[in-house]
mmCIF file with all atom_site columns, C-alpha atoms in Angstrom:
data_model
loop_
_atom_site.group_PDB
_atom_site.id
_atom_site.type_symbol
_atom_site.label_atom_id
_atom_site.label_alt_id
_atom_site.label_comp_id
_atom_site.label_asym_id
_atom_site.label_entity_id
_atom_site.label_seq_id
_atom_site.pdbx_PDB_ins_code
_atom_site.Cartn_x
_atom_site.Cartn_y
_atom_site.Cartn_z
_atom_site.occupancy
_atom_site.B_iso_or_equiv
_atom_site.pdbx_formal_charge
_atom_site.auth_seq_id
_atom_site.auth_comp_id
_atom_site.auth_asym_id
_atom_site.auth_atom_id
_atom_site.pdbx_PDB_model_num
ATOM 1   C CA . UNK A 1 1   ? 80.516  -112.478 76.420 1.00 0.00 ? 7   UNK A CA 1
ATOM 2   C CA . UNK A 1 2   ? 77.403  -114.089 74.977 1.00 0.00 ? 8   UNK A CA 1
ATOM 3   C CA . UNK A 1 3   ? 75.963  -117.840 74.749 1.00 0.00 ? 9   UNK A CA 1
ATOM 4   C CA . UNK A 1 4   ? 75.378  -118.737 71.186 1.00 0.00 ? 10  UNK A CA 1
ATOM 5   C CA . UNK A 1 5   ? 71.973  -117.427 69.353 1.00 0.00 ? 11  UNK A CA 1
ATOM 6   C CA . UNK A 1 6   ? 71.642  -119.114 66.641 1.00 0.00 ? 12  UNK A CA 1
ATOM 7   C CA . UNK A 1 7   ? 68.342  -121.138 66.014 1.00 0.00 ? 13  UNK A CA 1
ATOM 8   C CA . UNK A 1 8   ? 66.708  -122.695 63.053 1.00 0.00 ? 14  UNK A CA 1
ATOM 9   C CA . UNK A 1 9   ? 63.574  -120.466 63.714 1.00 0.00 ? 15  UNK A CA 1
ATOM 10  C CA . UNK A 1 10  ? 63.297  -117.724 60.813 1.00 0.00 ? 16  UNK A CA 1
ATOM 11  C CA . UNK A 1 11  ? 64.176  -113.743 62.390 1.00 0.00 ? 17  UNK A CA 1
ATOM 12  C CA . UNK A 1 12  ? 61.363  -111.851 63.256 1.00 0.00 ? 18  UNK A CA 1
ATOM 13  C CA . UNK A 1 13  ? 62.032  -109.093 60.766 1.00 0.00 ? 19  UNK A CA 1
ATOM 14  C CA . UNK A 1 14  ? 63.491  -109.733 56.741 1.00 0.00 ? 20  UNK A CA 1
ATOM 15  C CA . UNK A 1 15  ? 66.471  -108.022 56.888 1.00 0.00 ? 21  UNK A CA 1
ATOM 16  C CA . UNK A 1 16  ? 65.360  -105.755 53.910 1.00 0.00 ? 22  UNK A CA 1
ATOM 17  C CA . UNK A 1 17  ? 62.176  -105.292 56.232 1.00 0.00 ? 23  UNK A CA 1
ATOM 18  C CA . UNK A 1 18  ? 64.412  -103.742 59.373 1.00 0.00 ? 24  UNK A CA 1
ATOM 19  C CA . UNK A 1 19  ? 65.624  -100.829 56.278 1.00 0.00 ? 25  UNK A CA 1
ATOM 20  C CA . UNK A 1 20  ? 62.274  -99.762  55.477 1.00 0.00 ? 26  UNK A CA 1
ATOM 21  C CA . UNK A 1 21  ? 59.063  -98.798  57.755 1.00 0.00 ? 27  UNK A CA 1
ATOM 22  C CA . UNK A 1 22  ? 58.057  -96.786  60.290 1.00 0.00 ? 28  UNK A CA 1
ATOM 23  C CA . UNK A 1 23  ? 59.785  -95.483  63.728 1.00 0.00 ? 29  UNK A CA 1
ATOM 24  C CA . UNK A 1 24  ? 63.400  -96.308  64.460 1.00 0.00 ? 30  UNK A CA 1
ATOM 25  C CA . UNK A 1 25  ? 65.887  -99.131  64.077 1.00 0.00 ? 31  UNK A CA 1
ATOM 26  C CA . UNK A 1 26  ? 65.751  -99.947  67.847 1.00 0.00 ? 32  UNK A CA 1
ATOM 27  C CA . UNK A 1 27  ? 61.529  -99.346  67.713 1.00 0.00 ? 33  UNK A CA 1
ATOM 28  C CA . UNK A 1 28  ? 61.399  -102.584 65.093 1.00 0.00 ? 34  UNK A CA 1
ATOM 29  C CA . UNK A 1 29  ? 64.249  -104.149 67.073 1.00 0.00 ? 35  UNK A CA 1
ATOM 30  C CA . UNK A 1 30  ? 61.290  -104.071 69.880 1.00 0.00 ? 36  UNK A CA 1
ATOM 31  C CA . UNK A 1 31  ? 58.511  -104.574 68.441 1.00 0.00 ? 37  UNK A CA 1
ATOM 32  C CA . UNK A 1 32  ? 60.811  -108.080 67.042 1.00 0.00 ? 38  UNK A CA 1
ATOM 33  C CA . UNK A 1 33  ? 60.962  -108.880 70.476 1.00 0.00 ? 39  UNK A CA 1
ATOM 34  C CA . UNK A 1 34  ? 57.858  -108.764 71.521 1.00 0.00 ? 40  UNK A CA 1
ATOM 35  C CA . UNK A 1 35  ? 56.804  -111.416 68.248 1.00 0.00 ? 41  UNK A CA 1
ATOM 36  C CA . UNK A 1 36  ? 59.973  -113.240 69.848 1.00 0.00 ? 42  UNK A CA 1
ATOM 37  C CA . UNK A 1 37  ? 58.867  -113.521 73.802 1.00 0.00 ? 43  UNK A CA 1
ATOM 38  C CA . UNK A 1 38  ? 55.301  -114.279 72.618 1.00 0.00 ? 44  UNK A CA 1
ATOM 39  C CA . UNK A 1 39  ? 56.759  -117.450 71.618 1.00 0.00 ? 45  UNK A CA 1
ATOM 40  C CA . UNK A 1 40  ? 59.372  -117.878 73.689 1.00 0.00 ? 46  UNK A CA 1
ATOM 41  C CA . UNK A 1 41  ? 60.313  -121.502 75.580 1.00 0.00 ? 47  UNK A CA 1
ATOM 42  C CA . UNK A 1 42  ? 62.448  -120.906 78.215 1.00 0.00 ? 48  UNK A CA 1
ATOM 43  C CA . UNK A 1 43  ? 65.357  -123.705 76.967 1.00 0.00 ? 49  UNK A CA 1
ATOM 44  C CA . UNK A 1 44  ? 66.137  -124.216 80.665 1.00 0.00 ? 50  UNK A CA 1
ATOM 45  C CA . UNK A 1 45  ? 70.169  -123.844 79.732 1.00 0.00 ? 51  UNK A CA 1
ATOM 46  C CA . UNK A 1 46  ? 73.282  -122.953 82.097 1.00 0.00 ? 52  UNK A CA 1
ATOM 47  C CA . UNK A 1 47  ? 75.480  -120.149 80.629 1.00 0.00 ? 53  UNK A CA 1
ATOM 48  C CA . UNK A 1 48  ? 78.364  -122.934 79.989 1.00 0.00 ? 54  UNK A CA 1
ATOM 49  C CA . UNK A 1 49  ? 78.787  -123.453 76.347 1.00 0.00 ? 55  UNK A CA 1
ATOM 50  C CA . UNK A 1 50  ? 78.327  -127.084 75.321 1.00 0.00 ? 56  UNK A CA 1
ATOM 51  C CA . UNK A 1 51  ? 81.199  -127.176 72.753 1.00 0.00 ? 57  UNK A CA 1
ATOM 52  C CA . UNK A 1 52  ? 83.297  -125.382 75.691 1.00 0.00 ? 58  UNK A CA 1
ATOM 53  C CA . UNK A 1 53  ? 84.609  -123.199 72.991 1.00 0.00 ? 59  UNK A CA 1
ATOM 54  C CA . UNK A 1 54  ? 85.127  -119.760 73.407 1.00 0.00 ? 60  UNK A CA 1
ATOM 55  C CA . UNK A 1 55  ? 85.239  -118.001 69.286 1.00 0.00 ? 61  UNK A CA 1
ATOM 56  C CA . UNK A 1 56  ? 86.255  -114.631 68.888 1.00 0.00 ? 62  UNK A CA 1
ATOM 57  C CA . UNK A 1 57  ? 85.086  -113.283 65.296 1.00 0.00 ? 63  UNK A CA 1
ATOM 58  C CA . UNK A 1 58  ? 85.186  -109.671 64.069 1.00 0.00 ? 64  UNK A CA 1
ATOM 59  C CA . UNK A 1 59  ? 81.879  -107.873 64.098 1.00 0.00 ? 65  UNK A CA 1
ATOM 60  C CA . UNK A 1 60  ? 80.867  -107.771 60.300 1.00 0.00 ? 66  UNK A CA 1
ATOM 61  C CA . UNK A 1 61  ? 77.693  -107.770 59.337 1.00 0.00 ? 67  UNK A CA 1
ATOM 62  C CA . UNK A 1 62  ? 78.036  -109.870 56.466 1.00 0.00 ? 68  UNK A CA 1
ATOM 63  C CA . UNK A 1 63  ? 79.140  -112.960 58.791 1.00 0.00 ? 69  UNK A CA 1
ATOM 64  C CA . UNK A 1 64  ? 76.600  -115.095 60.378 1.00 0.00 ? 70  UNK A CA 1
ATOM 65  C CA . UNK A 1 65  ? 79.257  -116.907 62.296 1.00 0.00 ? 71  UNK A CA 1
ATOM 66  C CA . UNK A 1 66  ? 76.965  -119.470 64.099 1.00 0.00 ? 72  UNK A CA 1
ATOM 67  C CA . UNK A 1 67  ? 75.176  -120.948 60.576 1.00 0.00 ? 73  UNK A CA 1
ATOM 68  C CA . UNK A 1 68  ? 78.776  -120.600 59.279 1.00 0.00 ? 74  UNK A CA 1
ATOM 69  C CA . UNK A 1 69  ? 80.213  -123.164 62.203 1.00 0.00 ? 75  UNK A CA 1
ATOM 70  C CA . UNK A 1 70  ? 77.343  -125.084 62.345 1.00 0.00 ? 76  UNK A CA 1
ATOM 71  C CA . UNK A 1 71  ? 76.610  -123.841 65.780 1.00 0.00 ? 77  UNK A CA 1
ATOM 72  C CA . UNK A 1 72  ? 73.577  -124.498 67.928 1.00 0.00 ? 78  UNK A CA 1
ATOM 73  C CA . UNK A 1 73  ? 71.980  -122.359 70.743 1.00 0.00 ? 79  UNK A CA 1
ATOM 74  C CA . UNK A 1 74  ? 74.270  -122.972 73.890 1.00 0.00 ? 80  UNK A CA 1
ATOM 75  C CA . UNK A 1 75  ? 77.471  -124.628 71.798 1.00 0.00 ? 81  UNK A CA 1
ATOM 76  C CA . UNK A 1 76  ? 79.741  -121.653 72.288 1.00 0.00 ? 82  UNK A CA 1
ATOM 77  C CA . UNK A 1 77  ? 80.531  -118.200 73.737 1.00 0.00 ? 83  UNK A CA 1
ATOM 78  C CA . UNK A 1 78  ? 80.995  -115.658 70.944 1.00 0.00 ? 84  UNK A CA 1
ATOM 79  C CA . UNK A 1 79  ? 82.975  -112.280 71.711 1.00 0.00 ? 85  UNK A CA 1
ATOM 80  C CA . UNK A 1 80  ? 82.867  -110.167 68.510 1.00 0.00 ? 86  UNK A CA 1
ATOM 81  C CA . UNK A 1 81  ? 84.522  -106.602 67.868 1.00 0.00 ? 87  UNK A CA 1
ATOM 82  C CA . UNK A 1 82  ? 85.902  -104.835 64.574 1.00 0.00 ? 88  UNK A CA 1
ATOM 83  C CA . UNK A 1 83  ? 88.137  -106.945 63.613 1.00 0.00 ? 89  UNK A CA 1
ATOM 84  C CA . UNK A 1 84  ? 87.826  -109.738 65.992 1.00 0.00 ? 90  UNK A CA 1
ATOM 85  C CA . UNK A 1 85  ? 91.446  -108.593 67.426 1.00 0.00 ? 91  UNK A CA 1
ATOM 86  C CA . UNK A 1 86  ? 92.374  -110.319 71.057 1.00 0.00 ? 92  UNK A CA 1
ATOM 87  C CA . UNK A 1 87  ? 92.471  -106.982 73.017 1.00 0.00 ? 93  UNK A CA 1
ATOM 88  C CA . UNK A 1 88  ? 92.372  -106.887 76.482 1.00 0.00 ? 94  UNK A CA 1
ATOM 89  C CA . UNK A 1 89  ? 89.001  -106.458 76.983 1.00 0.00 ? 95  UNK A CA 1
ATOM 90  C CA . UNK A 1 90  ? 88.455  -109.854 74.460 1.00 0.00 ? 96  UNK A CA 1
ATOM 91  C CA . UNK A 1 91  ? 91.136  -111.699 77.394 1.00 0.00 ? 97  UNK A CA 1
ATOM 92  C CA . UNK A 1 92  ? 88.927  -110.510 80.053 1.00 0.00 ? 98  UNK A CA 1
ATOM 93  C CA . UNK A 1 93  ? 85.915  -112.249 78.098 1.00 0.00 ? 99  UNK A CA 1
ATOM 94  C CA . UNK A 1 94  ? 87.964  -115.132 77.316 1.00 0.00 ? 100 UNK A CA 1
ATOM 95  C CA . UNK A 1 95  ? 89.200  -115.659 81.483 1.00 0.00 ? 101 UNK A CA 1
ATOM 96  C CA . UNK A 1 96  ? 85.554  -115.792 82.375 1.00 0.00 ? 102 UNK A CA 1
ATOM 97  C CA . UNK A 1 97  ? 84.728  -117.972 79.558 1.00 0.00 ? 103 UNK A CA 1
ATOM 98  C CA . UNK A 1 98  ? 87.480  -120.393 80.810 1.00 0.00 ? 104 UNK A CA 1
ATOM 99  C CA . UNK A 1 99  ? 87.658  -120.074 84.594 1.00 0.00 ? 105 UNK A CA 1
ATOM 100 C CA . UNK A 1 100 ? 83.827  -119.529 85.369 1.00 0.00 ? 106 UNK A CA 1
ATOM 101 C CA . UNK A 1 101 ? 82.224  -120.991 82.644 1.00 0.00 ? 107 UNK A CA 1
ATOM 102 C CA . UNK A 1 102 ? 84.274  -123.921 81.786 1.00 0.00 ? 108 UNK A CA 1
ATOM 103 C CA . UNK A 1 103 ? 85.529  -123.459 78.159 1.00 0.00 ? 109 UNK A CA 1
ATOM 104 C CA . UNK A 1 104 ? 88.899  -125.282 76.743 1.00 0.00 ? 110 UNK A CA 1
ATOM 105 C CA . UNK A 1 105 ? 89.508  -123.953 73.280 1.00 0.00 ? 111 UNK A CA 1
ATOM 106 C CA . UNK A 1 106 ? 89.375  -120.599 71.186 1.00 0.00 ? 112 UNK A CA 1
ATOM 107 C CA . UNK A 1 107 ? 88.528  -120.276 67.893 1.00 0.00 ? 113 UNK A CA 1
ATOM 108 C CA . UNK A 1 108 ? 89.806  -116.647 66.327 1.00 0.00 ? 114 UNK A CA 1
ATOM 109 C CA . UNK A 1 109 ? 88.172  -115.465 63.249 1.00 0.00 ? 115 UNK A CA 1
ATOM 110 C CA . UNK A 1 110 ? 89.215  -112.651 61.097 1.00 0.00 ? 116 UNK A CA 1
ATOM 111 C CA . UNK A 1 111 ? 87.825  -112.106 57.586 1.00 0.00 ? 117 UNK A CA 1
ATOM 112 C CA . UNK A 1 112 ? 88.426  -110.906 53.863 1.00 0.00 ? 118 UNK A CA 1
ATOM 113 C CA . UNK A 1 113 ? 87.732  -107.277 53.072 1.00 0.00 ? 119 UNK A CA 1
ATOM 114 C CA . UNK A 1 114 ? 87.844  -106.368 56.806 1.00 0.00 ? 120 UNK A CA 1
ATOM 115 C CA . UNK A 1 115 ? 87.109  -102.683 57.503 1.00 0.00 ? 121 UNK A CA 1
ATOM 116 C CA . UNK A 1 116 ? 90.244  -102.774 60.180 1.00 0.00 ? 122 UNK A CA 1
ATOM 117 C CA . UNK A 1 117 ? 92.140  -102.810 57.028 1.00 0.00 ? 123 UNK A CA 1
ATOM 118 C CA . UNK A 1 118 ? 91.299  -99.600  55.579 1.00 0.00 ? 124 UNK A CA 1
ATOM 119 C CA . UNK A 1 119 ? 91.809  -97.579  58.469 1.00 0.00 ? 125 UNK A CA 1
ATOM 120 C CA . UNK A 1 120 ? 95.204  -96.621  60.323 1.00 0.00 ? 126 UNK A CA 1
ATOM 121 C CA . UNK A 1 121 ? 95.679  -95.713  64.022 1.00 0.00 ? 127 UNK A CA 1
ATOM 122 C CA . UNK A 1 122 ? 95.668  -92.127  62.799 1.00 0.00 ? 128 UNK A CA 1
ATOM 123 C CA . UNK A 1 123 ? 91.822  -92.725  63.145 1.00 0.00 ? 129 UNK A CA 1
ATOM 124 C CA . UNK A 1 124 ? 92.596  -91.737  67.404 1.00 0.00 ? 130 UNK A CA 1
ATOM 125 C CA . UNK A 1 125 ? 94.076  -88.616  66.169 1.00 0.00 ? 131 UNK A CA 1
ATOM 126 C CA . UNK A 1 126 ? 91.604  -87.761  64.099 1.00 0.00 ? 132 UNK A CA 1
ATOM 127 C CA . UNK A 1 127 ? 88.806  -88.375  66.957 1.00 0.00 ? 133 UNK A CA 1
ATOM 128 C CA . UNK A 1 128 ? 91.003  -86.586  69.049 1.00 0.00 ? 134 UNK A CA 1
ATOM 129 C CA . UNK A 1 129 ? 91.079  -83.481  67.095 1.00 0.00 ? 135 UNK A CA 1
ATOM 130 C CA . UNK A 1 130 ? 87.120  -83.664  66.611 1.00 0.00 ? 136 UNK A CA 1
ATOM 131 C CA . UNK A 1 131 ? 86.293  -83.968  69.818 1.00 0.00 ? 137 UNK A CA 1
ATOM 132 C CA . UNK A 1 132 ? 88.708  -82.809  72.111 1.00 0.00 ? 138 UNK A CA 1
ATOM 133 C CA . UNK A 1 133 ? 89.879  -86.249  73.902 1.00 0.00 ? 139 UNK A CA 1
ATOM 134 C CA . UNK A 1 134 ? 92.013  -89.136  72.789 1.00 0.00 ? 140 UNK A CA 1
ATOM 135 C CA . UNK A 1 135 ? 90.374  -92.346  72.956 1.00 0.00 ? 141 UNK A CA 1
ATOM 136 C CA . UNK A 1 136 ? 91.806  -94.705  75.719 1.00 0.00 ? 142 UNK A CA 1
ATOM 137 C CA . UNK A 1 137 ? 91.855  -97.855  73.199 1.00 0.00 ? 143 UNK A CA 1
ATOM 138 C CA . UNK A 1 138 ? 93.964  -98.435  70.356 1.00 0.00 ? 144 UNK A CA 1
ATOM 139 C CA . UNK A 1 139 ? 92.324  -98.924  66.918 1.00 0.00 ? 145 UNK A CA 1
ATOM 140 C CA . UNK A 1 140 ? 94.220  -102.266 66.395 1.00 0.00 ? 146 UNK A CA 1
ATOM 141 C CA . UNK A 1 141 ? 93.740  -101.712 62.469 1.00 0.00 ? 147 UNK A CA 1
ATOM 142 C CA . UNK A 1 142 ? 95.755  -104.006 60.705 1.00 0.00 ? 148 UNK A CA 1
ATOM 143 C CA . UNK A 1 143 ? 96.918  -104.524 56.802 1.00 0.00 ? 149 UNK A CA 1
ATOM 144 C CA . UNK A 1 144 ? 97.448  -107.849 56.566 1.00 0.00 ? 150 UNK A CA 1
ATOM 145 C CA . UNK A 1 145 ? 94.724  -110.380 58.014 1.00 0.00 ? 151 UNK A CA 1
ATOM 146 C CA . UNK A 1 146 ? 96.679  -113.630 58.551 1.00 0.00 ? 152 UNK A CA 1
ATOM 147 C CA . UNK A 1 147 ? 99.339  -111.709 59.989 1.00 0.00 ? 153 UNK A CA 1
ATOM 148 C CA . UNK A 1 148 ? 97.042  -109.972 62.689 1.00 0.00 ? 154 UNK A CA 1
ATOM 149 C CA . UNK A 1 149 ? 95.565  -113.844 63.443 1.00 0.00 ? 155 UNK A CA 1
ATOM 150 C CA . UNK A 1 150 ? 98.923  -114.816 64.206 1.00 0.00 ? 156 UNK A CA 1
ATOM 151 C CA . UNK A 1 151 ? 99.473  -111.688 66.420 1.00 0.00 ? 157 UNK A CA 1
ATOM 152 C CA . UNK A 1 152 ? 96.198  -113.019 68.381 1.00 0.00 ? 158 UNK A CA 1
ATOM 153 C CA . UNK A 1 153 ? 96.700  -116.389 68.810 1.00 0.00 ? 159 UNK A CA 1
ATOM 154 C CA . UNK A 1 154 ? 100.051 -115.111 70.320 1.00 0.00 ? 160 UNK A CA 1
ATOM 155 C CA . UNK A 1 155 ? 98.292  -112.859 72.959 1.00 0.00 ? 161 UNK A CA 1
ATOM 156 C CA . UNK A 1 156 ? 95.701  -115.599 73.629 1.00 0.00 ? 162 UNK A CA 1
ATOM 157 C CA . UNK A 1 157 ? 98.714  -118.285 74.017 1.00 0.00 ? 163 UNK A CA 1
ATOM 158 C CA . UNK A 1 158 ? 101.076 -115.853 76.223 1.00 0.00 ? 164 UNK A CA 1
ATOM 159 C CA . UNK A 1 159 ? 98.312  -114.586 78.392 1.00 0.00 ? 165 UNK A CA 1
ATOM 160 C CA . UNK A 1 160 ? 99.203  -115.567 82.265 1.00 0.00 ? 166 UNK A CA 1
ATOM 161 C CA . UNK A 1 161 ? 95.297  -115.289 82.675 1.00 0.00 ? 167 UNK A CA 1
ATOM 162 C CA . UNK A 1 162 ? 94.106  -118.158 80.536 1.00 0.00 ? 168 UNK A CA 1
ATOM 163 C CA . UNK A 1 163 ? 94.802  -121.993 81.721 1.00 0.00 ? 169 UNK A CA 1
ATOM 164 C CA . UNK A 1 164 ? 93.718  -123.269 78.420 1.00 0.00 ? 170 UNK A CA 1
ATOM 165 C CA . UNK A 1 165 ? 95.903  -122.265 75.797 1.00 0.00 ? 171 UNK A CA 1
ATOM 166 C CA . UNK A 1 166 ? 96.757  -125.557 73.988 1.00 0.00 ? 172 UNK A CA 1
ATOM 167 C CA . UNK A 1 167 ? 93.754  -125.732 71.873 1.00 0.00 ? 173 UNK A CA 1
ATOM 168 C CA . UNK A 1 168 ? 93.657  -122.269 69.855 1.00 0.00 ? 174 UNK A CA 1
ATOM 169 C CA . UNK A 1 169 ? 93.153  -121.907 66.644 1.00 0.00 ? 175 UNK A CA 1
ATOM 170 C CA . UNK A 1 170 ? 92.670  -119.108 64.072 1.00 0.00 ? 176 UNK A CA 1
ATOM 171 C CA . UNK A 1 171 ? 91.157  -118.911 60.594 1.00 0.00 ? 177 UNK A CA 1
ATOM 172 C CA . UNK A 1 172 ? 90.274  -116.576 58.023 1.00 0.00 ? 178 UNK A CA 1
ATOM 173 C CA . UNK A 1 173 ? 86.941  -116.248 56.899 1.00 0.00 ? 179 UNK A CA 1
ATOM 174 C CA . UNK A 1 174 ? 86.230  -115.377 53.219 1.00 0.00 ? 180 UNK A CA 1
ATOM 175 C CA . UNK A 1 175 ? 83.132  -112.916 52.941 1.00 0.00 ? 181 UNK A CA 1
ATOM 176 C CA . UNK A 1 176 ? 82.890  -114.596 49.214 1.00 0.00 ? 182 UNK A CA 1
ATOM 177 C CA . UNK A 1 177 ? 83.045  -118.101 49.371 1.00 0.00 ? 183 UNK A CA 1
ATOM 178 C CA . UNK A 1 178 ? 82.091  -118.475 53.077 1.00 0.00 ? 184 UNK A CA 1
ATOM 179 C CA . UNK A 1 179 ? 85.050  -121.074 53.834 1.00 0.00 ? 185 UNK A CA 1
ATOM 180 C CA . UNK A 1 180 ? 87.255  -120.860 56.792 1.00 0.00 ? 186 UNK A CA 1
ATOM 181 C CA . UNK A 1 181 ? 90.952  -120.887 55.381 1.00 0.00 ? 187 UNK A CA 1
ATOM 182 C CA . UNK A 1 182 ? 93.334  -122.153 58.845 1.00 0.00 ? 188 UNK A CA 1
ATOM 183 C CA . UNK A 1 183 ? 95.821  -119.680 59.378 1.00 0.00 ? 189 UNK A CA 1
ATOM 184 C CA . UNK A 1 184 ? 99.258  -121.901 61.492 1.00 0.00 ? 190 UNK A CA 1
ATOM 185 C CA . UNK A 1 185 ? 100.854 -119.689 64.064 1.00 0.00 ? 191 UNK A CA 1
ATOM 186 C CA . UNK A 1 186 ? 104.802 -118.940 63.607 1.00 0.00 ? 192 UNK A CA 1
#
């Protein structure tokens, strides 16, 4: 679970910069960091969001969910993984959002042209075979991504875990146009 990053302050390396130079990935990832810190103000924030919103979005590269929401530094607590599926490790995230951190709502983002779509949970077989274990986790791939919204804001809504369950809400997210389309629950 993660406090909001988004800031109006351009990144430290072009994104077409971070493809090309010297050393590794991570090295420029430091050496960004270091430009960062030298700069840094300490905002003087707690960890509770501001929106007390918790958003669970699907990992993508392609979505820069905070500009997308209009979200500031300390509005929200973002939990992202492929597909942005509620799996139990995303209600663990979303319990301590709610019972230690204060959040009330949960926003659940999914997206066009998701990977998860293109796969099938033959994918744990398939690791299995390669490297001699079965993953632990389900692959949670899923064909159809309004249906697999729905499927989340049920777990979210039927978990005995979260007290806040009233205000959830899940969207799609179109990698084209960059508009949230509301998906209802059944």
């Amino acid at each position: 679970m993660t406090t909001s990053t988004h800031s109006t302050k351009e990144p430290a390396v072009a994104p077409a910069d971070a493809a090309r130079g010297g050393g590794t990935v991570t090295d420029r990832l430091i050496d960004a960091n270091a430009r960062y810190a030298s700069s840094f103000d300490d905002p003087g924030m707690d960890a509770r969001p501001v929106l007390r919103v918790a958003v669970v979005a699907c990992m993508d590269a392609r979505i820069d969910l905070h500009a997308a929401l209009g979200l500031q530094l300390g509005d929200c607590h973002t939990i992202r993984n492929a597909g942005g599926v509620v799996t139990d490790d995303v209600i663990r995230s979303l319990t301590i959002s709610q019972r230690a951190l204060g959040t009330t709502s949960v926003v659940l983002i999914h997206h066009t042209g998701c990977g998860m779509q293109t796969i099938t949970e033959d994918f744990r077989h398939e690791l299995e075979l390669e490297v001699g274990q079965r993953p632990p986790w389900a692959v949670e791939a899923f064909q159809d991504a309004e249906q697999d919204v729905r499927q989340s804001i049920r777990r979210v809504r039927t978990s005995p875990f979260l007290p806040h369950v009233d205000d959830v809400r899940g969207f799609v997210f179109d990698v084209k146009s960059g508009r949230l389309a509301e998906v209802t629950a059944d």
